[in-house]
Coordinates of C-alpha atoms in Angstrom, one line a residue:
Chain A
M1 CA 18.7 -22.7 -3.1
P2 CA 17.6 -24.0 0.3
D3 CA 17.8 -27.7 0.9
K4 CA 14.8 -29.7 -0.2
K5 CA 14.7 -31.3 3.2
T6 CA 13.9 -27.9 4.7
Y7 CA 10.8 -27.5 2.6
N8 CA 9.1 -30.5 4.2
D9 CA 10.5 -30.5 7.7
E10 CA 7.3 -29.1 9.0
P11 CA 4.2 -30.8 7.5
S12 CA 1.2 -28.6 6.6
P13 CA -1.5 -28.6 9.3
I14 CA -4.1 -28.3 6.5
L15 CA -4.8 -30.1 3.2
S16 CA -2.3 -32.9 3.8
S17 CA 0.7 -31.2 2.1
W18 CA 2.2 -27.9 1.3
C19 CA 1.8 -28.7 -2.4
N20 CA -2.0 -28.9 -1.9
V21 CA -1.9 -25.6 0.0
Y22 CA -0.1 -23.8 -2.9
L23 CA -2.4 -25.4 -5.4
L24 CA -5.3 -23.9 -3.5
V25 CA -3.7 -20.5 -3.7
L26 CA -3.2 -20.9 -7.5
V27 CA -6.7 -22.1 -8.2
T28 CA -8.1 -19.2 -6.1
L29 CA -6.1 -16.7 -8.1
V30 CA -7.4 -18.1 -11.4
V31 CA -11.0 -18.1 -10.1
V32 CA -10.7 -14.5 -8.8
I33 CA -9.2 -13.3 -12.1
G34 CA -12.0 -15.1 -14.0
L35 CA -14.7 -13.6 -11.8
L36 CA -13.2 -10.1 -12.2
Y37 CA -13.1 -10.6 -16.0
L38 CA -16.8 -11.5 -16.0
F39 CA -17.5 -8.5 -13.7
T40 CA -15.7 -6.2 -16.2
K41 CA -17.6 -7.6 -19.1
Y42 CA -21.0 -7.4 -17.4
F43 CA -20.6 -3.7 -16.4
D44 CA -18.8 -2.6 -19.5
Chain B
M1 CA -16.8 16.8 14.0
A2 CA -19.4 16.4 16.8
W3 CA -18.4 15.5 20.3
I4 CA -19.6 12.0 19.9
D5 CA -17.2 11.5 16.9
W6 CA -14.3 12.9 19.0
L7 CA -15.3 10.5 21.8
V8 CA -15.4 7.4 19.4
L9 CA -12.1 8.5 17.9
A10 CA -10.3 9.0 21.2
V11 CA -11.7 5.8 22.9
T12 CA -10.9 3.6 19.9
L13 CA -7.3 4.9 19.5
L14 CA -6.5 5.0 23.2
S15 CA -7.9 1.5 23.8
I16 CA -5.9 0.0 21.0
V17 CA -2.7 1.7 22.1
A18 CA -3.2 0.7 25.7
Y19 CA -4.0 -2.9 24.7
G20 CA -0.8 -3.1 22.6
I21 CA 1.4 -1.7 25.4
W22 CA -0.2 -4.0 28.0
K23 CA 0.4 -7.0 25.8
S24 CA 4.0 -6.1 25.4
R25 CA 4.7 -5.2 29.0
N26 CA 7.1 -8.1 29.5
T27 CA 9.5 -7.2 26.7
K28 CA 12.9 -7.5 28.3
N29 CA 15.3 -8.0 25.5
L30 CA 16.1 -7.4 21.8
Q31 CA 14.3 -10.6 20.6
G32 CA 11.2 -9.6 22.4
Y33 CA 11.3 -6.0 21.2
L34 CA 12.2 -6.8 17.5
L35 CA 10.6 -10.2 16.9
A36 CA 7.9 -10.7 19.6
D37 CA 10.0 -13.7 20.9
R38 CA 9.0 -15.6 17.7
Q39 CA 5.8 -16.9 19.3
L40 CA 2.9 -15.7 17.2
P41 CA 0.3 -18.0 15.5
W42 CA -0.5 -17.9 11.8
Y43 CA -3.5 -15.7 12.0
H44 CA -1.5 -13.1 13.9
V45 CA 1.2 -13.3 11.3
G46 CA -1.3 -13.1 8.4
L47 CA -3.2 -10.1 9.8
S48 CA 0.0 -8.4 10.8
V49 CA 1.4 -8.8 7.2
M50 CA -1.9 -7.4 5.8
A51 CA -2.1 -4.5 8.2
T52 CA 1.5 -3.6 7.5
Q53 CA 0.8 -3.3 3.7
A54 CA -2.7 -1.7 4.1
S55 CA -1.7 1.6 5.5
A56 CA -3.9 4.7 5.8
I57 CA -2.9 5.4 2.2
T58 CA -4.8 2.3 1.2
F59 CA -8.0 3.6 2.7
L60 CA -7.6 7.2 1.5
S61 CA -6.0 6.9 -1.9
A62 CA -7.5 3.7 -3.2
P63 CA -11.2 4.8 -3.1
G64 CA -10.1 8.2 -4.6
Q65 CA -8.2 6.3 -7.3
A66 CA -11.3 4.2 -8.1
Y67 CA -13.4 7.4 -8.3
T68 CA -11.1 9.1 -10.8
D69 CA -9.4 6.2 -12.6
G70 CA -11.7 3.2 -12.0
I71 CA -10.9 -0.1 -10.2
R72 CA -8.2 -1.3 -12.6
F73 CA -5.7 -0.8 -9.8
V74 CA -6.8 -4.2 -8.4
Q75 CA -4.6 -5.8 -11.1
F76 CA -1.6 -4.5 -9.3
Y77 CA -2.1 -7.3 -6.7
F78 CA -2.4 -10.3 -9.2
G79 CA 1.2 -11.2 -8.7
L80 CA 0.9 -11.3 -4.9
P81 CA -0.4 -14.9 -4.4
L82 CA 2.3 -16.2 -6.7
A83 CA 4.9 -14.3 -4.7
M84 CA 3.5 -15.8 -1.5
I85 CA 4.1 -19.3 -2.8
V86 CA 7.7 -18.5 -3.7
L87 CA 8.2 -16.9 -0.3
C88 CA 6.8 -20.0 1.5
V89 CA 9.0 -22.4 -0.5
T90 CA 12.2 -20.4 -0.4
F91 CA 12.5 -17.4 1.8
V92 CA 10.6 -18.5 4.9
P93 CA 12.5 -21.7 5.6
M94 CA 15.8 -20.0 4.9
F95 CA 15.3 -17.2 7.3
H96 CA 13.8 -19.4 10.0
R97 CA 16.6 -21.9 9.7
M98 CA 19.3 -19.2 10.0
N99 CA 17.5 -17.7 13.0
V100 CA 18.0 -14.2 11.7
Y101 CA 16.6 -10.9 12.9
T102 CA 16.7 -9.2 9.5
A103 CA 16.7 -10.5 5.9
Y104 CA 20.1 -8.8 5.3
E105 CA 22.0 -10.9 7.8
Y106 CA 21.7 -13.8 5.4
L107 CA 23.6 -11.8 2.7
E108 CA 26.7 -11.6 4.8
N109 CA 26.8 -15.4 5.2
R110 CA 26.3 -15.8 1.5
F111 CA 28.5 -12.9 0.2
D112 CA 30.2 -10.5 2.6
V113 CA 29.5 -7.7 5.0
R114 CA 29.7 -5.1 2.1
I115 CA 26.7 -6.6 0.3
R116 CA 24.8 -6.8 3.6
L117 CA 25.4 -3.2 4.4
F118 CA 24.7 -2.0 0.8
T119 CA 21.3 -3.8 0.7
S120 CA 20.4 -2.6 4.2
F121 CA 21.2 0.9 3.2
L122 CA 19.0 0.7 0.1
F123 CA 16.2 -0.6 2.4
L124 CA 16.7 2.2 5.0
V125 CA 16.5 4.9 2.3
Q126 CA 13.3 3.7 0.7
R127 CA 11.6 2.6 3.9
G128 CA 12.5 5.8 5.7
I129 CA 10.9 7.9 3.0
S130 CA 7.9 5.5 2.6
T131 CA 7.2 5.6 6.3
G132 CA 7.1 9.4 6.1
I133 CA 4.5 9.2 3.5
T134 CA 2.4 6.8 5.6
I135 CA 2.5 9.4 8.4
Y136 CA 1.4 12.2 6.0
A137 CA -1.8 10.4 4.9
P138 CA -3.6 10.6 8.2
S139 CA -2.1 14.0 8.8
L140 CA -4.1 15.1 5.8
V141 CA -7.3 13.9 7.6
L142 CA -6.5 15.9 10.6
S143 CA -5.6 18.9 8.5
T144 CA -9.0 18.9 6.8
I145 CA -11.0 18.3 10.0
L146 CA -9.2 20.9 12.1
Q147 CA -8.6 23.3 9.3
I148 CA -4.9 23.8 10.2
P149 CA -1.8 23.4 8.0
V150 CA -0.9 19.8 7.2
T151 CA 2.7 20.5 8.5
I152 CA 1.4 20.9 12.0
T153 CA -0.8 17.8 11.8
S154 CA 2.1 15.8 10.4
V155 CA 4.2 16.7 13.5
M156 CA 1.4 15.8 15.8
M157 CA 0.7 12.5 14.1
A158 CA 4.4 11.5 14.0
C159 CA 4.9 12.2 17.7
L160 CA 1.9 10.0 18.5
V161 CA 3.2 7.1 16.5
I162 CA 6.8 7.5 17.8
V163 CA 5.6 7.3 21.4
Y164 CA 3.4 4.2 20.7
T165 CA 6.1 2.4 18.7
V166 CA 9.0 3.1 21.0
F167 CA 7.2 1.7 24.0
G168 CA 5.3 -1.1 22.3
G169 CA 7.9 -2.8 20.1
T170 CA 7.0 -5.6 17.7
K171 CA 4.7 -7.4 20.1
A172 CA 2.6 -4.3 20.5
V173 CA 2.6 -3.7 16.8
S174 CA 1.3 -7.3 16.1
F175 CA -1.3 -7.4 18.8
T176 CA -2.7 -4.0 17.9
Q177 CA -2.7 -4.9 14.2
L178 CA -5.0 -7.8 15.0
L179 CA -7.6 -5.6 16.5
Q180 CA -7.0 -2.8 14.0
M181 CA -7.9 -5.1 11.1
I182 CA -11.2 -6.2 12.8
I183 CA -12.2 -2.6 13.4
I184 CA -11.1 -1.5 10.0
F185 CA -13.3 -4.0 8.2
S186 CA -16.3 -3.5 10.4
G187 CA -16.1 0.2 9.7
L188 CA -15.7 -0.3 5.9
F189 CA -18.7 -2.6 5.7
L190 CA -20.7 0.0 7.6
A191 CA -19.5 2.7 5.1
V192 CA -20.7 0.5 2.2
G193 CA -24.1 0.0 3.9
F194 CA -24.5 3.8 4.3
I195 CA -23.6 4.5 0.7
I196 CA -26.2 2.1 -0.5
T197 CA -28.9 3.5 1.7
L198 CA -28.1 7.0 0.6
L199 CA -28.8 6.2 -3.1
P200 CA -32.1 7.6 -4.4
K201 CA -35.1 5.2 -3.8
E202 CA -35.6 4.5 -7.5
V203 CA -31.9 3.6 -8.0
G204 CA -30.8 0.1 -6.8
V205 CA -27.2 -1.0 -6.2
I206 CA -27.0 -2.7 -9.6
D207 CA -28.2 0.4 -11.3
A208 CA -25.6 2.5 -9.4
L209 CA -22.9 0.1 -10.5
R210 CA -24.1 0.1 -14.1
V211 CA -23.8 3.9 -14.1
A212 CA -20.2 3.5 -12.8
G213 CA -19.5 0.8 -15.4
K214 CA -20.8 3.0 -18.2
M215 CA -18.4 5.7 -17.1
G216 CA -15.5 3.2 -17.3
K217 CA -15.0 2.9 -13.5
L218 CA -15.5 -0.8 -13.3
Q219 CA -12.9 -2.1 -15.7
A220 CA -11.2 -4.5 -13.3
I221 CA -9.3 -6.3 -16.1
D222 CA -7.4 -4.9 -19.0
T223 CA -5.9 -7.6 -21.2
T224 CA -4.0 -5.3 -23.5
F225 CA -0.3 -5.8 -23.3
D226 CA 1.3 -2.3 -23.2
L227 CA 4.5 -1.5 -21.3
S228 CA 3.5 2.1 -20.9
N229 CA 0.1 1.2 -19.4
R230 CA 0.5 1.3 -15.6
Y231 CA -2.2 -1.3 -14.8
N232 CA -3.1 -4.2 -16.9
I233 CA -3.3 -7.9 -16.3
W234 CA 0.3 -8.5 -17.5
S235 CA 2.0 -5.8 -15.5
G236 CA -0.1 -7.0 -12.5
I237 CA 0.9 -10.6 -12.8
I238 CA 4.5 -10.3 -14.0
G239 CA 5.6 -6.8 -12.7
G240 CA 3.4 -7.2 -9.6
F241 CA 4.9 -10.6 -8.9
F242 CA 8.4 -9.1 -8.8
L243 CA 7.3 -6.1 -6.8
Q244 CA 5.5 -8.2 -4.2
L245 CA 8.3 -10.8 -4.1
S246 CA 10.7 -7.9 -3.4
Y247 CA 8.5 -6.3 -0.9
F248 CA 7.6 -9.4 1.1
G249 CA 10.9 -11.2 0.6
T250 CA 13.4 -8.4 1.2
D251 CA 11.7 -5.5 2.9
Q252 CA 12.3 -5.8 6.6
S253 CA 9.0 -4.3 7.5
Q254 CA 7.4 -7.5 6.1
V255 CA 10.2 -10.0 6.8
G256 CA 10.0 -8.8 10.4
R257 CA 6.3 -9.7 10.5
Y258 CA 6.6 -13.3 9.4
L259 CA 9.7 -13.9 11.4
T260 CA 7.5 -13.5 14.5
G261 CA 5.7 -16.8 13.6
K262 CA 6.4 -19.5 16.1
S263 CA 7.4 -22.0 13.4
I264 CA 8.0 -22.3 9.7
A265 CA 4.4 -23.7 9.2
Q266 CA 2.8 -20.8 11.1
S267 CA 4.7 -18.2 9.1
R268 CA 3.8 -20.0 5.9
L269 CA 0.1 -20.2 6.7
G270 CA 0.1 -16.5 7.6
L271 CA 1.5 -15.7 4.1
V272 CA -0.9 -18.1 2.4
M273 CA -3.8 -16.3 4.2
N274 CA -2.5 -13.0 2.8
G275 CA -2.3 -14.6 -0.7
L276 CA -5.9 -15.7 -0.5
V277 CA -7.5 -12.6 1.0
K278 CA -5.5 -9.6 -0.5
I279 CA -7.1 -9.4 -3.9
P280 CA -10.7 -9.6 -2.7
M281 CA -9.9 -7.1 0.1
Q282 CA -8.4 -4.6 -2.4
F283 CA -11.3 -5.1 -4.8
F284 CA -13.7 -4.3 -1.9
I285 CA -11.8 -1.1 -1.0
L286 CA -11.8 0.0 -4.6
M287 CA -15.5 -0.8 -5.0
I288 CA -16.1 1.7 -2.1
G289 CA -14.6 4.4 -4.4
A290 CA -16.7 3.2 -7.3
L291 CA -19.8 3.3 -5.2
V292 CA -18.9 6.8 -4.0
F293 CA -18.6 7.8 -7.6
S294 CA -22.1 6.3 -8.3
F295 CA -23.4 8.1 -5.2
Y296 CA -22.2 11.5 -6.6
Q297 CA -24.0 10.8 -9.9
F298 CA -27.2 11.4 -7.9
H299 CA -26.0 14.0 -5.4
Q300 CA -24.2 17.3 -5.9
A301 CA -20.5 16.6 -6.1
P302 CA -18.1 19.4 -5.2
I303 CA -15.9 20.5 -8.1
Y304 CA -12.9 19.9 -5.9
F305 CA -12.7 17.7 -2.8
N306 CA -9.9 19.4 -0.9
E307 CA -11.9 22.2 0.8
V308 CA -8.7 23.8 2.2
S309 CA -7.1 24.2 -1.2
I310 CA -10.2 25.6 -2.8
A311 CA -10.7 28.0 0.1
Q312 CA -7.2 29.3 -0.4
V313 CA -7.8 29.9 -4.1
E314 CA -11.1 31.6 -3.5
K315 CA -9.4 34.1 -1.2
G316 CA -6.9 35.0 -4.0
T317 CA -7.1 37.0 -7.2
H318 CA -9.0 34.2 -9.1
S319 CA -12.0 34.2 -6.8
K320 CA -14.4 35.3 -9.5
E321 CA -13.2 32.6 -12.0
V322 CA -13.5 30.0 -9.3
E323 CA -17.1 31.1 -8.6
N324 CA -17.9 30.8 -12.3
L325 CA -16.4 27.4 -12.6
K326 CA -18.3 26.1 -9.6
Q327 CA -21.6 27.4 -11.0
Q328 CA -20.9 25.8 -14.4
Y329 CA -20.0 22.5 -12.7
K330 CA -23.2 22.6 -10.7
E331 CA -25.4 23.3 -13.8
L332 CA -23.6 20.5 -15.8
Q333 CA -24.1 18.1 -13.0
A334 CA -27.9 18.8 -12.9
E335 CA -28.1 18.2 -16.6
K336 CA -26.1 15.0 -16.3
Q337 CA -28.3 13.7 -13.6
Q338 CA -31.4 14.0 -15.9
H339 CA -29.6 12.1 -18.6
I340 CA -28.6 9.3 -16.2
L341 CA -32.1 8.9 -14.8
S342 CA -33.5 8.9 -18.3
W343 CA -31.0 6.4 -19.4
L344 CA -31.8 4.0 -16.5
K345 CA -35.5 4.3 -17.3
A346 CA -35.0 3.7 -21.0
D347 CA -32.6 0.8 -20.5
K348 CA -35.1 -0.9 -18.1
S349 CA -37.9 -0.5 -20.6
N350 CA -35.7 -1.8 -23.4
N351 CA -36.0 1.5 -25.4
T352 CA -32.6 0.9 -27.0
S353 CA -32.3 3.9 -29.2
F354 CA -33.4 6.4 -26.5
A355 CA -31.1 4.7 -24.0
A356 CA -28.2 5.1 -26.4
T357 CA -29.0 8.8 -26.9
E358 CA -29.2 9.4 -23.1
L359 CA -26.0 7.4 -22.5
A360 CA -24.1 9.6 -25.0
G361 CA -25.7 12.6 -23.3
F362 CA -24.5 11.8 -19.9
R363 CA -21.0 10.8 -21.1
H364 CA -20.8 14.1 -22.9
K365 CA -21.8 16.1 -19.8
Q366 CA -19.2 14.2 -17.8
A367 CA -16.6 15.1 -20.3
E368 CA -17.6 18.8 -20.0
M369 CA -17.5 18.5 -16.2
D370 CA -14.0 17.0 -16.4
T371 CA -12.9 20.0 -18.5
V372 CA -14.4 22.5 -16.0
R373 CA -12.7 20.6 -13.1
G374 CA -9.4 20.6 -15.1
A375 CA -9.6 24.4 -15.4
L376 CA -10.1 24.7 -11.7
K377 CA -7.1 22.4 -11.0
A378 CA -5.0 24.5 -13.2
L379 CA -6.0 27.6 -11.3
I380 CA -5.2 25.9 -8.0
K381 CA -1.8 24.9 -9.3
Q382 CA -1.2 28.4 -10.6
Q383 CA -2.3 30.1 -7.3
S384 CA 0.1 28.4 -5.0
T385 CA 2.9 25.8 -5.5
L386 CA 2.0 24.4 -2.1
S387 CA -1.7 23.7 -2.8
E388 CA -2.3 20.2 -4.1
S389 CA -3.7 20.0 -7.6
D390 CA -4.8 16.4 -7.1
D391 CA -7.7 15.9 -4.7
G392 CA -7.9 12.1 -5.0
N393 CA -6.8 11.5 -1.4
Y394 CA -9.7 13.7 -0.2
I395 CA -12.6 12.1 -2.1
F396 CA -13.6 9.3 0.4
L397 CA -12.9 11.6 3.3
Y398 CA -15.2 14.3 2.0
F399 CA -18.0 11.8 1.6
V400 CA -17.4 10.5 5.2
M401 CA -17.5 14.0 6.7
H402 CA -20.5 15.2 4.8
Y403 CA -22.8 12.2 4.5
L404 CA -22.2 9.7 7.3
P405 CA -24.1 10.0 10.6
R406 CA -22.4 11.2 13.8
G407 CA -20.4 8.6 15.6
I408 CA -19.8 6.7 12.4
I409 CA -17.6 9.6 11.2
G410 CA -15.5 9.2 14.3
L411 CA -15.2 5.5 13.7
L412 CA -14.1 6.0 10.0
I413 CA -11.6 8.6 11.0
A414 CA -10.3 6.2 13.7
I415 CA -9.9 3.6 10.9
I416 CA -7.6 5.9 9.0
F417 CA -5.6 6.5 12.1
L418 CA -5.4 2.7 13.0
A419 CA -4.3 1.8 9.5
A420 CA -1.6 4.5 9.7
M421 CA -0.5 3.4 13.1
G422 CA -0.2 -0.2 12.0
S423 CA 1.9 0.4 8.9
T424 CA 4.0 3.2 10.4
A425 CA 4.7 1.2 13.5
S426 CA 5.9 -1.7 11.3
G427 CA 8.0 0.7 9.3
L428 CA 9.7 2.3 12.3
N429 CA 10.2 -1.1 13.9
S430 CA 11.9 -2.5 10.8
L431 CA 14.0 0.6 10.4
A432 CA 15.1 0.2 14.0
S433 CA 15.8 -3.6 13.5
T434 CA 17.9 -3.0 10.5
T435 CA 19.9 -0.1 11.9
M436 CA 20.4 -2.0 15.2
I437 CA 21.2 -5.4 13.8
D438 CA 22.8 -4.7 10.5
F439 CA 24.8 -1.6 11.4
Y440 CA 25.1 -1.0 15.2
K441 CA 25.5 -4.6 16.4
R442 CA 27.4 -5.7 13.3
L443 CA 29.9 -2.9 13.6
N444 CA 30.1 -3.0 17.5
P445 CA 29.8 -6.7 18.2
H446 CA 31.2 -6.8 21.7
T447 CA 29.6 -3.9 23.5
S448 CA 26.2 -3.9 25.2
T449 CA 24.1 -5.7 27.7
E450 CA 20.5 -6.7 26.8
K451 CA 19.1 -3.8 28.7
T452 CA 21.4 -1.3 26.8
E453 CA 20.6 -2.9 23.5
L454 CA 16.9 -2.5 24.2
A455 CA 17.5 1.2 25.1
I456 CA 19.5 1.8 22.0
S457 CA 16.9 0.2 19.8
R458 CA 14.3 2.5 21.3
W459 CA 16.4 5.6 20.7
I460 CA 17.0 4.4 17.1
T461 CA 13.2 4.2 16.7
V462 CA 12.9 7.7 18.0
G463 CA 15.5 8.9 15.4
W464 CA 13.8 7.2 12.5
G465 CA 10.5 8.6 13.7
L466 CA 11.8 12.1 13.5
F467 CA 13.3 11.5 10.1
S468 CA 9.9 10.1 8.8
M469 CA 8.2 13.2 10.3
L470 CA 10.4 15.5 8.2
I471 CA 9.6 13.4 5.1
A472 CA 5.9 13.6 5.9
I473 CA 6.1 17.4 5.9
Y474 CA 7.2 17.4 2.3
S475 CA 4.9 14.6 1.1
G476 CA 2.1 16.9 0.0
Q477 CA 3.8 17.6 -3.3
M478 CA 3.9 13.9 -4.4
G479 CA 0.4 13.6 -5.9
N480 CA -1.4 10.3 -5.4
L481 CA 0.3 8.9 -2.3
I482 CA -0.3 5.2 -2.9
E483 CA 1.4 5.5 -6.3
A484 CA 4.2 7.5 -4.8
V485 CA 5.0 4.7 -2.3
N486 CA 4.8 2.0 -5.0
I487 CA 7.1 4.0 -7.4
L488 CA 9.6 4.6 -4.6
G489 CA 9.6 0.9 -3.8
S490 CA 10.1 0.0 -7.4
L491 CA 13.2 2.1 -7.6
F492 CA 15.0 0.0 -5.1
Y493 CA 13.2 -3.3 -4.8
G494 CA 14.4 -4.7 -8.2
T495 CA 18.1 -4.4 -7.1
I496 CA 17.5 -5.8 -3.6
L497 CA 15.5 -8.7 -5.0
G498 CA 18.1 -9.4 -7.6
I499 CA 20.8 -9.7 -4.9
F500 CA 18.6 -12.2 -3.0
L501 CA 17.9 -14.2 -6.1
V502 CA 21.6 -14.4 -7.0
A503 CA 22.2 -15.4 -3.4
F504 CA 19.6 -18.2 -3.6
Y505 CA 20.0 -19.5 -7.1
M506 CA 23.4 -18.6 -8.6
K507 CA 25.9 -20.3 -6.3
N508 CA 28.9 -19.6 -8.4
V509 CA 28.5 -15.8 -8.2
K510 CA 30.7 -14.2 -5.6
S511 CA 30.5 -10.9 -3.8
N512 CA 32.5 -8.7 -6.1
A513 CA 30.4 -9.6 -9.1
V514 CA 27.1 -9.0 -7.3
F515 CA 28.3 -5.7 -5.8
G516 CA 29.4 -4.4 -9.2
A517 CA 26.1 -5.6 -10.8
A518 CA 24.1 -4.0 -8.0
I519 CA 25.7 -0.5 -8.5
I520 CA 25.2 -0.6 -12.3
T521 CA 21.6 -1.9 -11.9
E522 CA 20.5 0.7 -9.4
G523 CA 21.9 3.5 -11.6
F524 CA 20.1 2.0 -14.6
V525 CA 16.8 1.7 -12.8
I526 CA 16.9 5.3 -11.6
L527 CA 17.7 6.5 -15.2
A528 CA 14.9 4.4 -16.7
W529 CA 12.4 5.9 -14.2
H530 CA 13.7 9.4 -14.7
L531 CA 13.5 9.2 -18.5
E532 CA 10.1 7.4 -18.3
W533 CA 11.2 4.4 -20.4
T534 CA 8.5 2.2 -18.9
S535 CA 5.8 2.0 -16.3
F536 CA 7.2 1.7 -12.7
L537 CA 5.8 -1.8 -12.2
W538 CA 8.2 -3.2 -14.8
L539 CA 11.2 -1.6 -13.0
N540 CA 11.2 -4.5 -10.4
L541 CA 11.4 -7.1 -13.1
I542 CA 14.0 -5.2 -15.1
G543 CA 16.1 -4.4 -12.1
S544 CA 16.2 -8.0 -10.7
L545 CA 16.8 -9.7 -14.1
L546 CA 19.4 -7.1 -15.1
L547 CA 21.3 -7.6 -11.9
M548 CA 21.2 -11.4 -12.2
V549 CA 22.5 -11.2 -15.8
L550 CA 25.2 -8.7 -15.0
A551 CA 26.3 -10.6 -11.9
G552 CA 26.6 -13.7 -14.0
L553 CA 28.6 -11.9 -16.7
L554 CA 30.9 -10.1 -14.3
Q555 CA 31.6 -13.4 -12.5
S556 CA 32.3 -15.2 -15.7
F557 CA 34.4 -12.7 -17.6
V558 CA 35.8 -10.1 -15.2
F559 CA 36.3 -11.5 -11.7
K560 CA 37.0 -15.0 -12.9
Q561 CA 39.8 -13.8 -15.2
R562 CA 41.3 -11.7 -12.4
T563 CA 41.2 -14.8 -10.1
I564 CA 43.0 -16.8 -12.8
A565 CA 45.6 -14.0 -13.5

């Protein structure tokens, strides 16, 4: 596994940290799947 | 096509190619040619990554797939955002820190040259074939427009891409992809606008979508867990995650894109952008197919969308049967339209029982139409082994050619070409990188000057272009192209990803164990696919996990014992 130091050697230019950036991706995925589920139910 | 369409097509393509070559005019060495001097910002990286994955196949096959099978294919991409996170955390810093040209260089440092060459070889086989398929897709477009055999158009298309890629290199690929994506999305939004305006006045967008929904075309999510079901939420998240991780983490056509980022942060942001945008983008493209389906509920749909194939059958001994089937299809469609309009009316006025009767009526008519269409497909298959019996790749194209206004047709055709150029150029570029860096330079380390290396890279690109052209000529017999590419990737990606995961996370495993495990795993994956044990999406997961387990076992029980003895 790469060194932990490598993960943080370049700070994220947005949202303060890479952790927050990845959290944004996860939340977006959950929201998109939720919306698609509602879409499916509505047009079923 | 009208002259204005040809003009739009020619101006768009030539401008993009000229722009790419102009932006890459200062390329003097291998790093510039293969990695754009590692100077690109995040949005370049992100759009380049997206353009590489979104080939012409995406814009031809995906709407066709939504038309015939619904939009459930969107679930295939659910694992992608998760894969982007793993890539950002693990692969990107690793590759950047080691200053590699290709992903496979890392494997020699971790194991030995044998593993590097084996993995590179697997990549070259699958990417060489996939690139051929991406050339075939736009050749299909030209074939239909010019009414000439697809073989000739494949050769024409391949030559165009080879010239452009050989001169442009990675810098040209990335710069043109930026413009390509802008033009592609502008064109697709225009197409959606036209579909909506072409619906009957009494039918709104929501009505059209409800019709598609009632015909099962808008089932984006399927929560049933079924290993034999190709697309459901579980295969998308789990299987899709492993496929996307393999594709973006170990396929040089993608690794080469994000290695052009000028820093780790820029490469990461490019991948994050891809993770955020990809699913909505794919949903949008599939919805175009669903809207085209709705459109054809109110307009006469052809019984078969490939006009060349049907014309061939009409000339043969089954001409009378074809005529009868076409007539039946037309009559059934007229009856179905009446049911649909009555259903919409009854549903709006809350006449539940009448609405239910009409709904059953139009579903029944659709089933009858599908039977008639199936009979025609059987005739087409019977008539000639070369004629395609799947017209999914022609559905969107047929709509564009017959219903969009002049000028817009040229733009939409240009989009197909641009998408093909972007992904094919990335493919050829990555094939050249891997052949040059992992084979030629690795096996001849003390030979060439920078100028010679650049020249050799260009000749290698020409060679792969010709190979891909040959593959393109035989791609017509592969059915749905987008699935063919994904199935092909799944046969090799599991093994390749497994090798990388062992390299990253199983430090005690050495080269002999991983090599033995890789050979066994690849044989098993091909057998599992051949015997249809499971849907192809699961092959990536099975392949990578099996390889990790086998490598661990071989290291613990076989190679460790030998070392002790």
